[in-house]
């Protein structure tokens, strides 16, 4: 008994702080093969080329009139098939972890001025005052594959410690300020999600995490799913990825709460 | 392959199971208005697999469950998917509610003046997947637990029909997203078998490394979660972090913490170059040391032992009868492990000892995870310094026409079984996925009998089964 008690205490003292310095310090780099956010420069597309359209597993890319390419990063599962096949470098990986957006249309990339995700701004003043330093979320997995769930719950471990921002996942919708939804919302979970949403007191916010919760992910178009949370409840924040890296989820939450310092689009030390 | 009548197929399957076989798969294949049954039985002691089929059947056949209870859920599934009635099945009800509302459920009820019923879920208190648990209790004591799933149903198997499609690989990887490597490997093995090719040895080596990393990450996470459930915070905190360290090693291989995109039919998408291997070895050593330290705390705390020991016991007879797989079966002293019994890929050259523990309780299930973690760690340590030469990708042809292929992979929860049948064009006319959770949920229900309902979270965590892998 005493053995492990002494050991655990001394170990903790010797290991020191194990929580990431971000956001006060620099953000940790994404894994080098991750690729991060996509950038789509439609002006680089060659005439009549639709190579990316035919390889995309979730039909996230469309080519409209005048060969205008549009990549819906909310629908994207980041398999990079389009990046690999694009002959002109119109679709590239930026290694940027930031992807969260407030509006669904801000995730459509390709047209001039919309090459990258239009990142989320903070909540309006009233909600930011309410939730900015204390946000309690009820997580609802509605057809999620347990990857978005895992990389959400990892934020509670000592490596990320979202408790330091006043963010906490709670056991009841009655204790919550909002929902964090993962999964495409299966038909069999639709009712439970509606009831959970209704049980959260006003005012409330909804965060959709991952390709499934935004647009259905690999299951988009299946009659067994609703193609995302927005079909059932109003969504205030979309965090793309399959699953989004924990850093991407954290960035989205802090962005919403206005807890991030102003920063350039890509820090010089992380551009590759 | 001969076409048996329904009775003959049940007979021959029951005979095989009675002689020590294990039911890996039992499913229907539509043949016009009729349904053909397919059975896959593993005889672990002989290291063999047996497959059989029936003629196309109409209406009903005599239930296999009456002779071998491990068929209970398979037969319910066949009934739900194809309407084929297993005559005499003791508890015939839907599995996933493909059709109709999820609320339309009749639960087993214990009658009596002091009996009360507790309903939990589908939405749970933690950041976890949904499922419904219905307890029949006398005071604190659970007399019976019925587990109702299906909430996560996304139509995976239906979508695979006519494939492989562009989305197929991604749907397989997310069938159970914490088991992406095992499911993707089973899929790749099937496609390779149907195309008559084999992935390059170096790719098989990479797959084995990724598979053991997946096991380590999840076992470490489970040890931490079990510690957390008995309020033993030192191990909970350390394991929560070390789980992430293992996930980051997978991300070092392919960019994604869950191994998405790494394993593909024909090989692997990324090589594991010497410089990367060296970085992995170093990070692995540190993570394994942390896991070791955190586990020693866990095992030396009497308060932990008091909560783990004797809680949620499952006898080896129960585990055998219900056909349990993976760590849950091994914790009830059943030495079954696909890596040992039916080795494929790189595990043919890098054998792993089977980790068992006799008692079948929460302690045993935690202990088996720890034993396995150590052995996975040793395997990785040895394998990372001994890569085979060569490329990592081979061309694969279109799958053969009118063929059947079976793949078994020992995922971290146990046996992942995929079975594919192709049509005249080589497209999937049936693709069956059996996640280990499909076998094991009943184990949790049985382990809860006679337990205090307050021990449910701990028992549940000790199985840690997949909802989406079951619901598909």
PDB file of N, CA and C in Angstrom, chain A residues 1 32 55 83-84 86 99 114 128 132 140 146 158 160 165 183-184 206 223 233 244 259 264 269:
ATOM      1  N   UNK A   1       0.840  -1.209   0.000  1.00  0.00           N
ATOM      2  CA  UNK A   1       0.000   0.000   0.000  1.00  0.00           C
ATOM      3  C   UNK A   1       0.873   1.256   0.000  1.00  0.00           C
ATOM      4  N   UNK A  32       3.239  13.967 -39.243  1.00  0.00           N
ATOM      5  CA  UNK A  32       3.667  14.490 -40.544  1.00  0.00           C
ATOM      6  C   UNK A  32       2.886  13.924 -41.720  1.00  0.00           C
ATOM      7  N   UNK A  55     -12.544   9.878 -57.734  1.00  0.00           N
ATOM      8  CA  UNK A  55     -11.884   9.072 -56.694  1.00  0.00           C
ATOM      9  C   UNK A  55     -12.422   9.351 -55.290  1.00  0.00           C
ATOM     10  N   UNK A  83      -5.908  14.604 -53.388  1.00  0.00           N
ATOM     11  CA  UNK A  83      -4.602  15.267 -53.354  1.00  0.00           C
ATOM     12  C   UNK A  83      -3.608  14.470 -54.197  1.00  0.00           C
ATOM     13  N   UNK A  84      -3.686  13.138 -54.058  1.00  0.00           N
ATOM     14  CA  UNK A  84      -2.738  12.286 -54.768  1.00  0.00           C
ATOM     15  C   UNK A  84      -2.969  12.276 -56.273  1.00  0.00           C
ATOM     16  N   UNK A  86      -4.614  14.728 -58.164  1.00  0.00           N
ATOM     17  CA  UNK A  86      -4.728  16.032 -58.828  1.00  0.00           C
ATOM     18  C   UNK A  86      -3.461  16.327 -59.644  1.00  0.00           C
ATOM     19  N   UNK A  99      -9.791  23.760 -38.528  1.00  0.00           N
ATOM     20  CA  UNK A  99     -10.802  23.407 -39.520  1.00  0.00           C
ATOM     21  C   UNK A  99     -12.214  23.810 -39.116  1.00  0.00           C
ATOM     22  N   UNK A 114     -12.119  31.643 -51.389  1.00  0.00           N
ATOM     23  CA  UNK A 114     -12.650  30.574 -50.532  1.00  0.00           C
ATOM     24  C   UNK A 114     -11.817  29.306 -50.728  1.00  0.00           C
ATOM     25  N   UNK A 128     -21.194  34.199 -25.135  1.00  0.00           N
ATOM     26  CA  UNK A 128     -19.797  34.107 -24.731  1.00  0.00           C
ATOM     27  C   UNK A 128     -19.642  34.455 -23.253  1.00  0.00           C
ATOM     28  N   UNK A 132     -18.302  31.317 -21.870  1.00  0.00           N
ATOM     29  CA  UNK A 132     -16.878  31.544 -22.150  1.00  0.00           C
ATOM     30  C   UNK A 132     -15.948  30.915 -21.133  1.00  0.00           C
ATOM     31  N   UNK A 140     -23.458  13.139 -27.402  1.00  0.00           N
ATOM     32  CA  UNK A 140     -24.374  12.133 -27.936  1.00  0.00           C
ATOM     33  C   UNK A 140     -23.722  11.493 -29.149  1.00  0.00           C
ATOM     34  N   UNK A 146     -16.815   5.385 -32.791  1.00  0.00           N
ATOM     35  CA  UNK A 146     -15.988   5.393 -31.583  1.00  0.00           C
ATOM     36  C   UNK A 146     -14.616   6.005 -31.802  1.00  0.00           C
ATOM     37  N   UNK A 158      -4.855  13.952 -18.997  1.00  0.00           N
ATOM     38  CA  UNK A 158      -3.882  14.942 -18.508  1.00  0.00           C
ATOM     39  C   UNK A 158      -3.085  15.600 -19.627  1.00  0.00           C
ATOM     40  N   UNK A 160      -4.245  16.875 -22.385  1.00  0.00           N
ATOM     41  CA  UNK A 160      -4.966  18.016 -22.959  1.00  0.00           C
ATOM     42  C   UNK A 160      -5.694  18.827 -21.892  1.00  0.00           C
ATOM     43  N   UNK A 165     -10.084  24.986 -19.187  1.00  0.00           N
ATOM     44  CA  UNK A 165     -10.847  26.034 -19.870  1.00  0.00           C
ATOM     45  C   UNK A 165     -12.287  26.106 -19.359  1.00  0.00           C
ATOM     46  N   UNK A 183     -21.178  11.034 -35.126  1.00  0.00           N
ATOM     47  CA  UNK A 183     -21.922  10.040 -35.893  1.00  0.00           C
ATOM     48  C   UNK A 183     -22.898  10.687 -36.854  1.00  0.00           C
ATOM     49  N   UNK A 184     -23.337   9.939 -37.876  1.00  0.00           N
ATOM     50  CA  UNK A 184     -24.200  10.481 -38.933  1.00  0.00           C
ATOM     51  C   UNK A 184     -25.649  10.671 -38.499  1.00  0.00           C
ATOM     52  N   UNK A 206     -24.969  23.607 -30.112  1.00  0.00           N
ATOM     53  CA  UNK A 206     -24.732  22.256 -30.629  1.00  0.00           C
ATOM     54  C   UNK A 206     -23.456  22.255 -31.453  1.00  0.00           C
ATOM     55  N   UNK A 223     -30.072   5.181 -46.372  1.00  0.00           N
ATOM     56  CA  UNK A 223     -31.388   5.445 -45.771  1.00  0.00           C
ATOM     57  C   UNK A 223     -31.403   5.198 -44.261  1.00  0.00           C
ATOM     58  N   UNK A 233     -31.147  18.781 -35.476  1.00  0.00           N
ATOM     59  CA  UNK A 233     -31.047  19.910 -34.539  1.00  0.00           C
ATOM     60  C   UNK A 233     -30.214  21.027 -35.184  1.00  0.00           C
ATOM     61  N   UNK A 244     -11.557  14.133 -36.469  1.00  0.00           N
ATOM     62  CA  UNK A 244     -10.699  15.295 -36.296  1.00  0.00           C
ATOM     63  C   UNK A 244      -9.632  14.989 -35.242  1.00  0.00           C
ATOM     64  N   UNK A 259     -11.489  31.972 -26.798  1.00  0.00           N
ATOM     65  CA  UNK A 259     -10.376  31.771 -25.875  1.00  0.00           C
ATOM     66  C   UNK A 259      -9.023  31.675 -26.577  1.00  0.00           C
ATOM     67  N   UNK A 264      -1.629  34.199 -36.969  1.00  0.00           N
ATOM     68  CA  UNK A 264      -1.622  34.135 -38.430  1.00  0.00           C
ATOM     69  C   UNK A 264      -2.192  32.795 -38.890  1.00  0.00           C
ATOM     70  N   UNK A 269       6.600  28.113 -38.190  1.00  0.00           N
ATOM     71  CA  UNK A 269       7.355  26.932 -37.759  1.00  0.00           C
ATOM     72  C   UNK A 269       6.660  25.620 -38.113  1.00  0.00           C
TER      73      UNK A 269
END
